[in-house]
């Protein structure tokens, strides 16, 4: 069981989104894959991993390339066992070039609260380091840090 469980309310969907954000900000593929079903199906950019093993490999590659990764997710909509999320994250490559990546995700959950399907659309915007907006120590975003809406994103 991975509470909160569907069907989602505003409160439980918001909590599910924040728990996902916290896990992804850990940049720990072992921690992140634990919230997905063994046979999870993803669309992530141009990759279509199936199952925890392929998702783990994708995340390992991702965080080896996307350095100093900081993510904010925000609930967009929910119903029954589905949640729609919008997100932005900042990172730099090994040459020191900064990016802000924007996207949307559609999630579908089992009755046990595990994510069965994740479909993500993501766009990368090169930014100057001086344009960064996400400043907190690596790891969980502090509760007092502005949300995407607060930042005008």
mmCIF file of C-alpha atoms in Angstrom:
data_model
loop_
_atom_site.group_PDB
_atom_site.id
_atom_site.type_symbol
_atom_site.label_atom_id
_atom_site.label_comp_id
_atom_site.label_asym_id
_atom_site.label_seq_id
_atom_site.Cartn_x
_atom_site.Cartn_y
_atom_site.Cartn_z
ATOM 1 C CA UNK A 1 0.000 0.000 0.000
ATOM 2 C CA UNK A 2 1.182 3.511 -0.931
ATOM 3 C CA UNK A 3 -1.213 5.979 0.673
ATOM 4 C CA UNK A 4 -2.910 8.215 -0.062
ATOM 5 C CA UNK A 5 -5.132 5.847 -1.999
ATOM 6 C CA UNK A 6 -7.684 6.508 -4.723
ATOM 7 C CA UNK A 7 -10.307 7.742 -5.145
ATOM 8 C CA UNK A 8 -8.541 11.057 -4.556
ATOM 9 C CA UNK A 9 -9.875 14.153 -2.845
ATOM 10 C CA UNK A 10 -8.287 17.581 -3.230
ATOM 11 C CA UNK A 11 -6.366 16.992 -0.008
ATOM 12 C CA UNK A 12 -5.169 13.473 -0.862
ATOM 13 C CA UNK A 13 -4.251 14.355 -4.471
ATOM 14 C CA UNK A 14 -2.247 17.360 -3.236
ATOM 15 C CA UNK A 15 -0.499 15.117 -0.717
ATOM 16 C CA UNK A 16 0.263 12.494 -3.404
ATOM 17 C CA UNK A 17 1.842 15.177 -5.610
ATOM 18 C CA UNK A 18 4.016 16.490 -2.779
ATOM 19 C CA UNK A 19 5.163 12.972 -1.862
ATOM 20 C CA UNK A 20 6.158 12.414 -5.497
ATOM 21 C CA UNK A 21 8.025 15.733 -5.579
ATOM 22 C CA UNK A 22 9.892 14.804 -2.398
ATOM 23 C CA UNK A 23 10.908 11.419 -3.788
ATOM 24 C CA UNK A 24 12.138 12.877 -7.090
ATOM 25 C CA UNK A 25 14.094 15.605 -5.262
ATOM 26 C CA UNK A 26 15.976 12.848 -3.429
ATOM 27 C CA UNK A 27 17.458 11.902 -6.832
ATOM 28 C CA UNK A 28 17.499 8.315 -5.550
ATOM 29 C CA UNK A 29 16.227 5.900 -8.233
ATOM 30 C CA UNK A 30 15.754 3.146 -5.620
ATOM 31 C CA UNK A 31 13.427 5.359 -3.597
ATOM 32 C CA UNK A 32 11.532 6.670 -6.626
ATOM 33 C CA UNK A 33 10.790 3.322 -8.323
ATOM 34 C CA UNK A 34 9.164 1.988 -5.154
ATOM 35 C CA UNK A 35 5.990 3.984 -5.861
ATOM 36 C CA UNK A 36 5.413 2.336 -9.261
ATOM 37 C CA UNK A 37 3.914 -1.039 -10.106
ATOM 38 C CA UNK A 38 6.299 -3.778 -11.233
ATOM 39 C CA UNK A 39 4.844 -3.459 -14.750
ATOM 40 C CA UNK A 40 4.501 0.341 -14.802
ATOM 41 C CA UNK A 41 4.238 1.952 -18.236
ATOM 42 C CA UNK A 42 5.836 5.320 -18.925
ATOM 43 C CA UNK A 43 6.228 7.854 -21.646
ATOM 44 C CA UNK A 44 9.065 10.187 -20.734
ATOM 45 C CA UNK A 45 10.221 12.457 -23.547
ATOM 46 C CA UNK A 46 11.153 9.992 -26.344
ATOM 47 C CA UNK A 47 11.594 7.014 -23.997
ATOM 48 C CA UNK A 48 8.939 4.428 -23.247
ATOM 49 C CA UNK A 49 10.194 2.336 -20.334
ATOM 50 C CA UNK A 50 8.101 -0.555 -19.034
ATOM 51 C CA UNK A 51 8.641 -1.928 -15.548
ATOM 52 C CA UNK A 52 10.629 -0.790 -12.545
ATOM 53 C CA UNK A 53 13.965 -1.995 -13.934
ATOM 54 C CA UNK A 54 13.708 0.149 -17.067
ATOM 55 C CA UNK A 55 12.422 3.122 -15.062
ATOM 56 C CA UNK A 56 15.349 2.743 -12.646
ATOM 57 C CA UNK A 57 17.793 2.784 -15.584
ATOM 58 C CA UNK A 58 16.129 5.913 -17.027
ATOM 59 C CA UNK A 59 16.318 7.737 -13.683
ATOM 60 C CA UNK A 60 19.948 6.732 -13.153
ATOM 61 C CA UNK A 61 20.871 8.189 -16.571
ATOM 62 C CA UNK A 62 18.735 11.270 -15.930
ATOM 63 C CA UNK A 63 20.385 12.258 -12.666
ATOM 64 C CA UNK A 64 23.879 11.517 -13.970
ATOM 65 C CA UNK A 65 23.216 14.147 -16.675
ATOM 66 C CA UNK A 66 20.900 16.619 -14.870
ATOM 67 C CA UNK A 67 23.089 17.960 -12.062
ATOM 68 C CA UNK A 68 21.915 19.975 -9.042
ATOM 69 C CA UNK A 69 18.341 18.955 -9.921
ATOM 70 C CA UNK A 70 15.571 20.789 -8.047
ATOM 71 C CA UNK A 71 11.919 20.106 -8.856
ATOM 72 C CA UNK A 72 8.549 21.657 -8.035
ATOM 73 C CA UNK A 73 5.338 19.785 -8.871
ATOM 74 C CA UNK A 74 1.840 21.237 -8.662
ATOM 75 C CA UNK A 75 -1.536 19.557 -8.813
ATOM 76 C CA UNK A 76 -3.432 20.484 -11.967
ATOM 77 C CA UNK A 77 -6.480 18.177 -11.812
ATOM 78 C CA UNK A 78 -7.668 14.860 -10.385
ATOM 79 C CA UNK A 79 -10.508 12.376 -10.564
ATOM 80 C CA UNK A 80 -10.942 8.865 -9.238
ATOM 81 C CA UNK A 81 -7.571 7.130 -9.615
ATOM 82 C CA UNK A 82 -5.943 9.743 -11.893
ATOM 83 C CA UNK A 83 -3.936 12.881 -11.216
ATOM 84 C CA UNK A 84 -2.639 15.517 -13.660
ATOM 85 C CA UNK A 85 0.433 17.473 -12.607
ATOM 86 C CA UNK A 86 2.420 20.353 -13.979
ATOM 87 C CA UNK A 87 6.034 20.768 -12.990
ATOM 88 C CA UNK A 88 9.263 22.646 -13.511
ATOM 89 C CA UNK A 89 12.781 21.766 -12.518
ATOM 90 C CA UNK A 90 16.158 23.435 -12.761
ATOM 91 C CA UNK A 91 19.451 21.694 -13.455
ATOM 92 C CA UNK A 92 22.772 22.120 -15.192
ATOM 93 C CA UNK A 93 24.834 19.879 -17.413
ATOM 94 C CA UNK A 94 28.476 18.941 -16.858
ATOM 95 C CA UNK A 95 29.539 22.058 -18.815
ATOM 96 C CA UNK A 96 27.730 24.334 -16.350
ATOM 97 C CA UNK A 97 24.877 25.291 -18.707
ATOM 98 C CA UNK A 98 21.634 25.826 -16.794
ATOM 99 C CA UNK A 99 18.155 24.752 -17.876
ATOM 100 C CA UNK A 100 14.606 25.001 -16.627
ATOM 101 C CA UNK A 101 12.536 22.053 -17.774
ATOM 102 C CA UNK A 102 8.756 22.439 -17.889
ATOM 103 C CA UNK A 103 6.205 19.703 -18.243
ATOM 104 C CA UNK A 104 2.952 17.978 -17.561
ATOM 105 C CA UNK A 105 2.345 14.480 -16.265
ATOM 106 C CA UNK A 106 -0.714 12.265 -16.266
ATOM 107 C CA UNK A 107 -0.729 9.584 -13.591
ATOM 108 C CA UNK A 108 -2.936 6.519 -13.097
ATOM 109 C CA UNK A 109 -2.920 4.559 -9.833
ATOM 110 C CA UNK A 110 -3.922 1.093 -8.661
ATOM 111 C CA UNK A 111 -6.280 0.660 -5.731
ATOM 112 C CA UNK A 112 -3.140 0.113 -3.608
ATOM 113 C CA UNK A 113 -1.845 3.586 -4.470
ATOM 114 C CA UNK A 114 0.967 2.466 -6.796
ATOM 115 C CA UNK A 115 1.418 4.362 -10.048
ATOM 116 C CA UNK A 116 0.559 2.105 -12.976
ATOM 117 C CA UNK A 117 0.983 4.641 -15.776
ATOM 118 C CA UNK A 118 2.946 7.892 -16.114
ATOM 119 C CA UNK A 119 2.856 9.984 -19.268
ATOM 120 C CA UNK A 120 5.149 13.030 -19.267
ATOM 121 C CA UNK A 121 5.677 15.797 -21.800
ATOM 122 C CA UNK A 122 8.775 17.893 -21.096
ATOM 123 C CA UNK A 123 10.440 20.924 -22.696
ATOM 124 C CA UNK A 124 13.885 22.282 -21.786
ATOM 125 C CA UNK A 125 14.620 26.004 -21.757
ATOM 126 C CA UNK A 126 18.258 27.145 -21.519
ATOM 127 C CA UNK A 127 18.543 29.821 -18.806
ATOM 128 C CA UNK A 128 21.318 32.002 -17.443
ATOM 129 C CA UNK A 129 22.460 30.988 -13.988
ATOM 130 C CA UNK A 130 21.248 34.429 -12.838
ATOM 131 C CA UNK A 131 17.692 33.485 -13.990
ATOM 132 C CA UNK A 132 17.441 30.547 -11.593
ATOM 133 C CA UNK A 133 14.482 30.575 -9.194
ATOM 134 C CA UNK A 134 14.890 27.319 -7.253
ATOM 135 C CA UNK A 135 17.272 27.894 -4.355
ATOM 136 C CA UNK A 136 17.244 25.399 -1.541
ATOM 137 C CA UNK A 137 19.748 22.804 -0.354
ATOM 138 C CA UNK A 138 19.594 19.658 -2.485
ATOM 139 C CA UNK A 139 16.790 17.397 -1.319
ATOM 140 C CA UNK A 140 13.244 18.157 -0.222
ATOM 141 C CA UNK A 141 11.876 21.591 -1.141
ATOM 142 C CA UNK A 142 11.230 23.531 2.083
ATOM 143 C CA UNK A 143 7.549 24.108 2.814
ATOM 144 C CA UNK A 144 8.051 27.890 2.790
ATOM 145 C CA UNK A 145 9.592 27.907 -0.711
ATOM 146 C CA UNK A 146 7.259 29.445 -3.321
ATOM 147 C CA UNK A 147 5.168 27.153 -5.511
ATOM 148 C CA UNK A 148 5.092 27.255 -9.310
ATOM 149 C CA UNK A 149 2.036 29.525 -9.164
ATOM 150 C CA UNK A 150 3.723 31.793 -6.604
ATOM 151 C CA UNK A 151 6.744 32.094 -8.942
ATOM 152 C CA UNK A 152 4.555 32.884 -11.943
ATOM 153 C CA UNK A 153 5.552 29.687 -13.691
#
